Amino acid sequence: MAVLGQVATEAFPQLTITQSQTWVPPQDGTVCIHVVGAGGGGYSKNNATFSGAAGAYAKIPTLAVTTSGSYTLVVGNGGLGGSSGNDGGSGGNSTIAGTGLTGTKTCSGGGGGVNGANGSGGTVSGSGQSWAGYSGGAGTGNGGGAVGIYGTGGDGNATTTGSMTDAQSGGLAMSGYGIICGGSKPSERSYFNANYYNYPNRGDDLCGGGAVTYSNNSGWIYAAPGGIGGGGGGCRNANNENHAFGGDGGDGIILIQYLPW
């Protein structure tokens, strides 16, 4: 996982949770909690590209917490991209439960790309505390799905309306005070017709990874991984599926933001 920055002040910090843990609030206050499920991995083959889907997103807008409370936070791991003609793995669920919450709240991970089908987006479950959010975007032949903050995540494709998140831009490090921010662009689909070794860039935060197709290639070909919560791209190496690697899905994340009101 990439190292993420955080917005913080002494009085009202933002806590960036990248690993499952028991969380005890470091100070009393009111928090907003954002939860993102992990993305699914892309499929690798010599005949098609099937990409992974994004994890779901939801938030608790306000929750009073005290230092005597305790919360179980689970952060999903991104699904692994398939290699040598194998399916991509599904992304893990991200969940929260604990003091003052009604049951367990879940943002499920996106499905992996498999032989004959792209991954389906993760979904939101749970209730109470104004918990609400959106399903992740599905994978397509052009790339992994994106996380949706204001609506269902975009399905993967090579345009700005596809695997790019609808979150405010700036990256997760710019999130704060009830707002979650994402990347400014997806990782786009690539086409080549030559011997080539491809190591693509990861999709931006909350964005999907682009698929890749090579029609005449004996090199080692890798599709783009998804950004945080995003689906990984599918990979097609027409000459040698044993040299084709689907992109990994992005890990999930939980942001806990202390609010000054």
PDB file of C-alpha atoms in Angstrom:
ATOM      1  CA  MET A   1       0.000   0.000   0.000  1.00  0.00           C
ATOM      2  CA  ALA A   2       1.180   3.502  -0.801  1.00  0.00           C
ATOM      3  CA  VAL A   3       1.914   5.737   2.181  1.00  0.00           C
ATOM      4  CA  LEU A   4      -0.871   8.297   2.521  1.00  0.00           C
ATOM      5  CA  GLY A   5      -0.597  11.714   4.093  1.00  0.00           C
ATOM      6  CA  GLN A   6      -3.103  13.091   6.566  1.00  0.00           C
ATOM      7  CA  VAL A   7      -4.743  16.384   7.353  1.00  0.00           C
ATOM      8  CA  ALA A   8      -4.313  17.174  11.022  1.00  0.00           C
ATOM      9  CA  THR A   9      -4.388  19.872  13.646  1.00  0.00           C
ATOM     10  CA  GLU A  10      -3.707  19.420  17.334  1.00  0.00           C
ATOM     11  CA  ALA A  11      -7.392  19.885  18.182  1.00  0.00           C
ATOM     12  CA  PHE A  12      -9.089  18.199  15.216  1.00  0.00           C
ATOM     13  CA  PRO A  13      -7.020  15.435  13.646  1.00  0.00           C
ATOM     14  CA  GLN A  14      -7.809  13.191  10.711  1.00  0.00           C
ATOM     15  CA  LEU A  15      -6.870   9.579  11.350  1.00  0.00           C
ATOM     16  CA  THR A  16      -6.011   7.476   8.291  1.00  0.00           C
ATOM     17  CA  ILE A  17      -6.679   3.793   9.034  1.00  0.00           C
ATOM     18  CA  THR A  18      -4.966   1.430   6.597  1.00  0.00           C
ATOM     19  CA  GLN A  19      -4.860  -1.720   8.733  1.00  0.00           C
ATOM     20  CA  SER A  20      -7.496  -3.590  10.720  1.00  0.00           C
ATOM     21  CA  GLN A  21      -7.383  -2.743  14.418  1.00  0.00           C
ATOM     22  CA  THR A  22      -9.248  -1.937  17.618  1.00  0.00           C
ATOM     23  CA  TRP A  23      -9.505   1.855  17.804  1.00  0.00           C
ATOM     24  CA  VAL A  24      -9.899   3.780  21.046  1.00  0.00           C
ATOM     25  CA  PRO A  25     -10.575   7.509  20.488  1.00  0.00           C
ATOM     26  CA  PRO A  26      -7.568   9.586  21.575  1.00  0.00           C
ATOM     27  CA  GLN A  27      -9.838  12.462  22.639  1.00  0.00           C
ATOM     28  CA  ASP A  28     -13.508  13.186  23.205  1.00  0.00           C
ATOM     29  CA  GLY A  29     -15.341  14.877  20.369  1.00  0.00           C
ATOM     30  CA  THR A  30     -17.530  14.476  17.306  1.00  0.00           C
ATOM     31  CA  VAL A  31     -16.204  12.581  14.302  1.00  0.00           C
ATOM     32  CA  CYS A  32     -17.147  11.836  10.707  1.00  0.00           C
ATOM     33  CA  ILE A  33     -16.184   8.319   9.580  1.00  0.00           C
ATOM     34  CA  HIS A  34     -15.609   7.374   5.917  1.00  0.00           C
ATOM     35  CA  VAL A  35     -15.350   3.687   4.937  1.00  0.00           C
ATOM     36  CA  VAL A  36     -14.150   2.316   1.579  1.00  0.00           C
ATOM     37  CA  GLY A  37     -14.134  -1.366   0.579  1.00  0.00           C
ATOM     38  CA  ALA A  38     -11.234  -2.817  -1.413  1.00  0.00           C
ATOM     39  CA  GLY A  39     -11.160  -3.192  -5.198  1.00  0.00           C
ATOM     40  CA  GLY A  40     -11.163  -6.451  -7.127  1.00  0.00           C
ATOM     41  CA  GLY A  41      -8.255  -7.685  -9.275  1.00  0.00           C
ATOM     42  CA  GLY A  42      -8.224  -7.967 -13.071  1.00  0.00           C
ATOM     43  CA  TYR A  43      -8.274 -11.162 -15.161  1.00  0.00           C
ATOM     44  CA  SER A  44      -5.397 -12.218 -17.418  1.00  0.00           C
ATOM     45  CA  LYS A  45      -5.794 -14.165 -20.652  1.00  0.00           C
ATOM     46  CA  ASN A  46      -4.881 -14.283 -24.342  1.00  0.00           C
ATOM     47  CA  ASN A  47      -8.409 -13.627 -25.624  1.00  0.00           C
ATOM     48  CA  ALA A  48     -10.054 -10.820 -23.626  1.00  0.00           C
ATOM     49  CA  THR A  49      -9.715  -8.270 -20.821  1.00  0.00           C
ATOM     50  CA  PHE A  50     -12.030  -8.547 -17.820  1.00  0.00           C
ATOM     51  CA  SER A  51     -11.409  -6.008 -15.082  1.00  0.00           C
ATOM     52  CA  GLY A  52     -12.082  -5.754 -11.357  1.00  0.00           C
ATOM     53  CA  ALA A  53     -14.724  -3.597  -9.705  1.00  0.00           C
ATOM     54  CA  ALA A  54     -14.414  -0.920  -7.035  1.00  0.00           C
ATOM     55  CA  GLY A  55     -15.325  -1.291  -3.396  1.00  0.00           C
ATOM     56  CA  ALA A  56     -18.375   0.445  -1.919  1.00  0.00           C
ATOM     57  CA  TYR A  57     -18.217   3.746  -0.023  1.00  0.00           C
ATOM     58  CA  ALA A  58     -20.307   4.983   2.912  1.00  0.00           C
ATOM     59  CA  LYS A  59     -19.974   7.328   5.864  1.00  0.00           C
ATOM     60  CA  ILE A  60     -21.330   8.206   9.278  1.00  0.00           C
ATOM     61  CA  PRO A  61     -21.673  12.010   9.082  1.00  0.00           C
ATOM     62  CA  THR A  62     -21.448  12.660  12.823  1.00  0.00           C
ATOM     63  CA  LEU A  63     -20.780  10.440  15.803  1.00  0.00           C
ATOM     64  CA  ALA A  64     -20.007  11.491  19.385  1.00  0.00           C
ATOM     65  CA  VAL A  65     -16.995   9.573  20.718  1.00  0.00           C
ATOM     66  CA  THR A  66     -15.186   9.475  24.054  1.00  0.00           C
ATOM     67  CA  THR A  67     -11.927   8.008  25.245  1.00  0.00           C
ATOM     68  CA  SER A  68     -13.890   5.283  27.059  1.00  0.00           C
ATOM     69  CA  GLY A  69     -15.303   3.960  23.764  1.00  0.00           C
ATOM     70  CA  SER A  70     -13.868   1.229  21.538  1.00  0.00           C
ATOM     71  CA  TYR A  71     -14.332   0.353  17.849  1.00  0.00           C
ATOM     72  CA  THR A  72     -13.465  -2.654  15.735  1.00  0.00           C
ATOM     73  CA  LEU A  73     -12.186  -1.441  12.365  1.00  0.00           C
ATOM     74  CA  VAL A  74     -11.601  -3.876   9.503  1.00  0.00           C
ATOM     75  CA  VAL A  75      -9.852  -2.638   6.350  1.00  0.00           C
ATOM     76  CA  GLY A  76     -10.222  -4.849   3.279  1.00  0.00           C
ATOM     77  CA  ASN A  77      -7.236  -5.937   1.209  1.00  0.00           C
ATOM     78  CA  GLY A  78      -7.302  -5.446  -2.546  1.00  0.00           C
ATOM     79  CA  GLY A  79      -7.970  -8.518  -4.672  1.00  0.00           C
ATOM     80  CA  LEU A  80      -4.893  -9.872  -6.436  1.00  0.00           C
ATOM     81  CA  GLY A  81      -4.726  -9.630 -10.198  1.00  0.00           C
ATOM     82  CA  GLY A  82      -4.903 -12.940 -12.016  1.00  0.00           C
ATOM     83  CA  SER A  83      -1.793 -14.264 -13.754  1.00  0.00           C
ATOM     84  CA  SER A  84      -1.224 -16.738 -16.569  1.00  0.00           C
ATOM     85  CA  GLY A  85      -4.871 -17.101 -17.514  1.00  0.00           C
ATOM     86  CA  ASN A  86      -6.330 -17.017 -13.991  1.00  0.00           C
ATOM     87  CA  ASP A  87      -9.190 -15.037 -12.458  1.00  0.00           C
ATOM     88  CA  GLY A  88      -8.718 -11.873 -10.420  1.00  0.00           C
ATOM     89  CA  GLY A  89      -9.502 -12.007  -6.709  1.00  0.00           C
ATOM     90  CA  SER A  90     -12.346 -10.165  -5.005  1.00  0.00           C
ATOM     91  CA  GLY A  91     -11.591  -7.186  -2.778  1.00  0.00           C
ATOM     92  CA  GLY A  92     -12.047  -7.520   0.973  1.00  0.00           C
ATOM     93  CA  ASN A  93     -14.819  -5.882   2.997  1.00  0.00           C
ATOM     94  CA  SER A  94     -14.185  -2.839   5.183  1.00  0.00           C
ATOM     95  CA  THR A  95     -16.323  -2.688   8.328  1.00  0.00           C
ATOM     96  CA  ILE A  96     -16.875  -0.716  11.504  1.00  0.00           C
ATOM     97  CA  ALA A  97     -18.603  -1.666  14.762  1.00  0.00           C
ATOM     98  CA  GLY A  98     -18.422  -0.452  18.327  1.00  0.00           C
ATOM     99  CA  THR A  99     -19.641   1.929  21.021  1.00  0.00           C
ATOM    100  CA  GLY A 100     -22.817   3.782  20.101  1.00  0.00           C
ATOM    101  CA  LEU A 101     -23.206   2.046  16.725  1.00  0.00           C
ATOM    102  CA  THR A 102     -26.109  -0.097  15.566  1.00  0.00           C
ATOM    103  CA  GLY A 103     -24.565  -3.421  14.598  1.00  0.00           C
ATOM    104  CA  THR A 104     -21.774  -3.777  12.046  1.00  0.00           C
ATOM    105  CA  LYS A 105     -21.648  -1.445   9.062  1.00  0.00           C
ATOM    106  CA  THR A 106     -20.053  -2.832   5.902  1.00  0.00           C
ATOM    107  CA  CYS A 107     -18.692  -1.567   2.596  1.00  0.00           C
ATOM    108  CA  SER A 108     -18.069  -4.735   0.650  1.00  0.00           C
ATOM    109  CA  GLY A 109     -15.179  -5.187  -1.733  1.00  0.00           C
ATOM    110  CA  GLY A 110     -15.506  -5.185  -5.509  1.00  0.00           C
ATOM    111  CA  GLY A 111     -15.596  -8.428  -7.451  1.00  0.00           C
ATOM    112  CA  GLY A 112     -12.606  -9.613  -9.460  1.00  0.00           C
ATOM    113  CA  GLY A 113     -12.563  -9.987 -13.225  1.00  0.00           C
ATOM    114  CA  VAL A 114     -13.068 -13.647 -14.190  1.00  0.00           C
ATOM    115  CA  ASN A 115     -13.151 -15.637 -17.408  1.00  0.00           C
ATOM    116  CA  GLY A 116     -16.139 -14.282 -19.291  1.00  0.00           C
ATOM    117  CA  ALA A 117     -17.218 -11.571 -16.840  1.00  0.00           C
ATOM    118  CA  ASN A 118     -16.088  -8.274 -15.352  1.00  0.00           C
ATOM    119  CA  GLY A 119     -16.302  -7.700 -11.610  1.00  0.00           C
ATOM    120  CA  SER A 120     -19.435  -6.220  -9.986  1.00  0.00           C
ATOM    121  CA  GLY A 121     -19.164  -3.271  -7.618  1.00  0.00           C
ATOM    122  CA  GLY A 122     -19.151  -3.637  -3.849  1.00  0.00           C
ATOM    123  CA  THR A 123     -22.310  -2.763  -1.905  1.00  0.00           C
ATOM    124  CA  VAL A 124     -23.253  -1.023   1.362  1.00  0.00           C
ATOM    125  CA  SER A 125     -25.015  -2.766   4.244  1.00  0.00           C
ATOM    126  CA  GLY A 126     -25.937  -1.789   7.791  1.00  0.00           C
ATOM    127  CA  SER A 127     -28.137   0.908   9.272  1.00  0.00           C
ATOM    128  CA  GLY A 128     -28.351   3.584  11.942  1.00  0.00           C
ATOM    129  CA  GLN A 129     -26.361   6.748  12.663  1.00  0.00           C
ATOM    130  CA  SER A 130     -27.291   8.144   9.188  1.00  0.00           C
ATOM    131  CA  TRP A 131     -25.016   5.515   7.612  1.00  0.00           C
ATOM    132  CA  ALA A 132     -25.335   5.839   3.818  1.00  0.00           C
ATOM    133  CA  GLY A 133     -23.253   5.520   0.675  1.00  0.00           C
ATOM    134  CA  TYR A 134     -22.949   4.028  -2.796  1.00  0.00           C
ATOM    135  CA  SER A 135     -21.966   0.870  -4.628  1.00  0.00           C
ATOM    136  CA  GLY A 136     -18.608   0.738  -6.392  1.00  0.00           C
ATOM    137  CA  GLY A 137     -18.265   0.946 -10.162  1.00  0.00           C
ATOM    138  CA  ALA A 138     -18.117  -2.263 -12.191  1.00  0.00           C
ATOM    139  CA  GLY A 139     -15.127  -3.373 -14.232  1.00  0.00           C
ATOM    140  CA  THR A 140     -15.247  -3.345 -18.040  1.00  0.00           C
ATOM    141  CA  GLY A 141     -12.975  -4.438 -20.849  1.00  0.00           C
ATOM    142  CA  ASN A 142     -11.320  -1.021 -20.631  1.00  0.00           C
ATOM    143  CA  GLY A 143     -10.432  -1.012 -16.952  1.00  0.00           C
ATOM    144  CA  GLY A 144     -11.355  -1.232 -13.285  1.00  0.00           C
ATOM    145  CA  GLY A 145     -14.291   0.524 -11.654  1.00  0.00           C
ATOM    146  CA  ALA A 146     -14.035   3.636  -9.473  1.00  0.00           C
ATOM    147  CA  VAL A 147     -15.294   4.455  -5.976  1.00  0.00           C
ATOM    148  CA  GLY A 148     -18.385   6.696  -5.942  1.00  0.00           C
ATOM    149  CA  ILE A 149     -18.742   9.362  -3.232  1.00  0.00           C
ATOM    150  CA  TYR A 150     -21.841  11.215  -4.523  1.00  0.00           C
ATOM    151  CA  GLY A 151     -23.403   8.398  -6.554  1.00  0.00           C
ATOM    152  CA  THR A 152     -22.694   4.878  -7.791  1.00  0.00           C
ATOM    153  CA  GLY A 153     -19.044   4.603  -8.840  1.00  0.00           C
ATOM    154  CA  GLY A 154     -18.152   4.934 -12.510  1.00  0.00           C
ATOM    155  CA  ASP A 155     -17.692   1.766 -14.553  1.00  0.00           C
ATOM    156  CA  GLY A 156     -14.212   1.293 -15.946  1.00  0.00           C
ATOM    157  CA  ASN A 157     -13.354   2.805 -19.326  1.00  0.00           C
ATOM    158  CA  ALA A 158     -10.775   5.120 -20.835  1.00  0.00           C
ATOM    159  CA  THR A 159     -12.737   8.368 -20.465  1.00  0.00           C
ATOM    160  CA  THR A 160     -12.973  10.842 -17.616  1.00  0.00           C
ATOM    161  CA  THR A 161     -16.498   9.600 -16.852  1.00  0.00           C
ATOM    162  CA  GLY A 162     -15.435   6.002 -16.407  1.00  0.00           C
ATOM    163  CA  SER A 163     -12.918   4.805 -13.889  1.00  0.00           C
ATOM    164  CA  MET A 164     -12.351   8.256 -12.417  1.00  0.00           C
ATOM    165  CA  THR A 165     -13.945   8.884  -9.028  1.00  0.00           C
ATOM    166  CA  ASP A 166     -16.528  11.632  -8.581  1.00  0.00           C
ATOM    167  CA  ALA A 167     -14.837  12.762  -5.340  1.00  0.00           C
ATOM    168  CA  GLN A 168     -13.315  16.191  -5.003  1.00  0.00           C
ATOM    169  CA  SER A 169      -9.775  16.165  -6.393  1.00  0.00           C
ATOM    170  CA  GLY A 170      -6.515  16.487  -4.488  1.00  0.00           C
ATOM    171  CA  GLY A 171      -6.041  12.938  -3.216  1.00  0.00           C
ATOM    172  CA  LEU A 172      -6.949  11.382   0.110  1.00  0.00           C
ATOM    173  CA  ALA A 173      -4.331  13.473   1.885  1.00  0.00           C
ATOM    174  CA  MET A 174      -6.466  16.567   1.212  1.00  0.00           C
ATOM    175  CA  SER A 175      -9.535  15.106   2.930  1.00  0.00           C
ATOM    176  CA  GLY A 176     -10.845  16.668   6.119  1.00  0.00           C
ATOM    177  CA  TYR A 177     -13.820  18.008   8.113  1.00  0.00           C
ATOM    178  CA  GLY A 178     -16.409  15.627   6.678  1.00  0.00           C
ATOM    179  CA  ILE A 179     -15.072  15.587   3.094  1.00  0.00           C
ATOM    180  CA  ILE A 180     -13.186  12.762   1.363  1.00  0.00           C
ATOM    181  CA  CYS A 181     -11.070  13.622  -1.679  1.00  0.00           C
ATOM    182  CA  GLY A 182      -9.791  11.399  -4.484  1.00  0.00           C
ATOM    183  CA  GLY A 183      -7.459  11.421  -7.445  1.00  0.00           C
ATOM    184  CA  SER A 184      -7.769  13.537 -10.563  1.00  0.00           C
ATOM    185  CA  LYS A 185      -7.463  10.817 -13.199  1.00  0.00           C
ATOM    186  CA  PRO A 186      -7.719   7.068 -13.782  1.00  0.00           C
ATOM    187  CA  SER A 187      -4.986   4.908 -15.251  1.00  0.00           C
ATOM    188  CA  GLU A 188      -5.979   4.646 -18.925  1.00  0.00           C
ATOM    189  CA  ARG A 189      -6.210   1.593 -21.147  1.00  0.00           C
ATOM    190  CA  SER A 190      -3.142   0.767 -23.278  1.00  0.00           C
ATOM    191  CA  TYR A 191      -2.700  -0.951 -26.647  1.00  0.00           C
ATOM    192  CA  PHE A 192       0.592  -2.145 -28.121  1.00  0.00           C
ATOM    193  CA  ASN A 193       1.695  -4.233 -31.091  1.00  0.00           C
ATOM    194  CA  ALA A 194       5.369  -4.932 -30.444  1.00  0.00           C
ATOM    195  CA  ASN A 195       7.644  -6.722 -27.987  1.00  0.00           C
ATOM    196  CA  TYR A 196       7.268  -4.642 -24.882  1.00  0.00           C
ATOM    197  CA  TYR A 197       7.594  -4.872 -21.112  1.00  0.00           C
ATOM    198  CA  ASN A 198       4.787  -2.944 -19.490  1.00  0.00           C
ATOM    199  CA  TYR A 199       4.785  -1.634 -15.891  1.00  0.00           C
ATOM    200  CA  PRO A 200       1.834   0.810 -15.745  1.00  0.00           C
ATOM    201  CA  ASN A 201       1.105   3.458 -13.155  1.00  0.00           C
ATOM    202  CA  ARG A 202      -1.422   2.732 -10.426  1.00  0.00           C
ATOM    203  CA  GLY A 203      -4.757   4.520 -10.678  1.00  0.00           C
ATOM    204  CA  ASP A 204      -5.128   7.613  -8.513  1.00  0.00           C
ATOM    205  CA  ASP A 205      -6.884   7.397  -5.115  1.00  0.00           C
ATOM    206  CA  LEU A 206     -10.410   5.951  -5.505  1.00  0.00           C
ATOM    207  CA  CYS A 207      -9.872   5.476  -9.277  1.00  0.00           C
ATOM    208  CA  GLY A 208      -9.672   2.311 -11.371  1.00  0.00           C
ATOM    209  CA  GLY A 209      -6.649   0.813 -13.132  1.00  0.00           C
ATOM    210  CA  GLY A 210      -6.540   0.653 -16.921  1.00  0.00           C
ATOM    211  CA  ALA A 211      -6.672  -2.588 -18.910  1.00  0.00           C
ATOM    212  CA  VAL A 212      -3.943  -3.497 -21.394  1.00  0.00           C
ATOM    213  CA  THR A 213      -3.988  -5.428 -24.689  1.00  0.00           C
ATOM    214  CA  TYR A 214      -0.996  -6.652 -26.702  1.00  0.00           C
ATOM    215  CA  SER A 215      -1.626  -8.254 -30.056  1.00  0.00           C
ATOM    216  CA  ASN A 216       1.946  -9.293 -30.916  1.00  0.00           C
ATOM    217  CA  ASN A 217       4.047  -9.573 -27.837  1.00  0.00           C
ATOM    218  CA  SER A 218       6.297 -12.023 -26.052  1.00  0.00           C
ATOM    219  CA  GLY A 219       7.211  -9.707 -23.163  1.00  0.00           C
ATOM    220  CA  TRP A 220       5.828  -9.631 -19.624  1.00  0.00           C
ATOM    221  CA  ILE A 221       2.660  -7.536 -19.614  1.00  0.00           C
ATOM    222  CA  TYR A 222       1.031  -6.017 -16.531  1.00  0.00           C
ATOM    223  CA  ALA A 223      -2.320  -4.223 -16.353  1.00  0.00           C
ATOM    224  CA  ALA A 224      -2.640  -1.200 -14.079  1.00  0.00           C
ATOM    225  CA  PRO A 225      -3.524  -1.669 -10.396  1.00  0.00           C
ATOM    226  CA  GLY A 226      -6.441   0.276  -8.960  1.00  0.00           C
ATOM    227  CA  GLY A 227      -5.949   3.182  -6.594  1.00  0.00           C
ATOM    228  CA  ILE A 228      -7.350   3.020  -3.042  1.00  0.00           C
ATOM    229  CA  GLY A 229     -10.662   1.149  -3.382  1.00  0.00           C
ATOM    230  CA  GLY A 230     -10.431   0.988  -7.194  1.00  0.00           C
ATOM    231  CA  GLY A 231     -10.630  -2.076  -9.408  1.00  0.00           C
ATOM    232  CA  GLY A 232      -7.581  -3.480 -11.220  1.00  0.00           C
ATOM    233  CA  GLY A 233      -7.439  -3.595 -15.014  1.00  0.00           C
ATOM    234  CA  GLY A 234      -7.689  -6.772 -17.048  1.00  0.00           C
ATOM    235  CA  CYS A 235      -4.752  -7.952 -19.179  1.00  0.00           C
ATOM    236  CA  ARG A 236      -4.638  -9.627 -22.588  1.00  0.00           C
ATOM    237  CA  ASN A 237      -1.406 -10.915 -24.104  1.00  0.00           C
ATOM    238  CA  ALA A 238      -2.455 -12.479 -27.399  1.00  0.00           C
ATOM    239  CA  ASN A 239       0.824 -14.356 -27.917  1.00  0.00           C
ATOM    240  CA  ASN A 240       1.437 -15.692 -24.437  1.00  0.00           C
ATOM    241  CA  GLU A 241      -1.129 -15.670 -21.630  1.00  0.00           C
ATOM    242  CA  ASN A 242       1.551 -16.987 -19.262  1.00  0.00           C
ATOM    243  CA  HIS A 243       3.125 -13.526 -19.548  1.00  0.00           C
ATOM    244  CA  ALA A 244      -0.142 -11.683 -18.773  1.00  0.00           C
ATOM    245  CA  PHE A 245      -0.826 -10.202 -15.336  1.00  0.00           C
ATOM    246  CA  GLY A 246      -4.069  -8.529 -14.295  1.00  0.00           C
ATOM    247  CA  GLY A 247      -3.841  -5.417 -12.129  1.00  0.00           C
ATOM    248  CA  ASP A 248      -4.336  -5.735  -8.365  1.00  0.00           C
ATOM    249  CA  GLY A 249      -7.334  -4.056  -6.773  1.00  0.00           C
ATOM    250  CA  GLY A 250      -6.668  -1.154  -4.432  1.00  0.00           C
ATOM    251  CA  ASP A 251      -6.819  -1.704  -0.671  1.00  0.00           C
ATOM    252  CA  GLY A 252      -9.725  -0.264   1.300  1.00  0.00           C
ATOM    253  CA  ILE A 253      -9.400   2.529   3.824  1.00  0.00           C
ATOM    254  CA  ILE A 254     -11.154   4.148   6.790  1.00  0.00           C
ATOM    255  CA  LEU A 255     -10.862   7.872   7.551  1.00  0.00           C
ATOM    256  CA  ILE A 256     -11.876   9.228  10.968  1.00  0.00           C
ATOM    257  CA  GLN A 257     -12.151  13.010  11.010  1.00  0.00           C
ATOM    258  CA  TYR A 258     -12.650  15.035  14.173  1.00  0.00           C
ATOM    259  CA  LEU A 259     -15.079  17.896  13.514  1.00  0.00           C
ATOM    260  CA  PRO A 260     -14.830  21.392  15.017  1.00  0.00           C
ATOM    261  CA  TRP A 261     -18.572  21.601  15.554  1.00  0.00           C
TER     262      TRP A 261
END
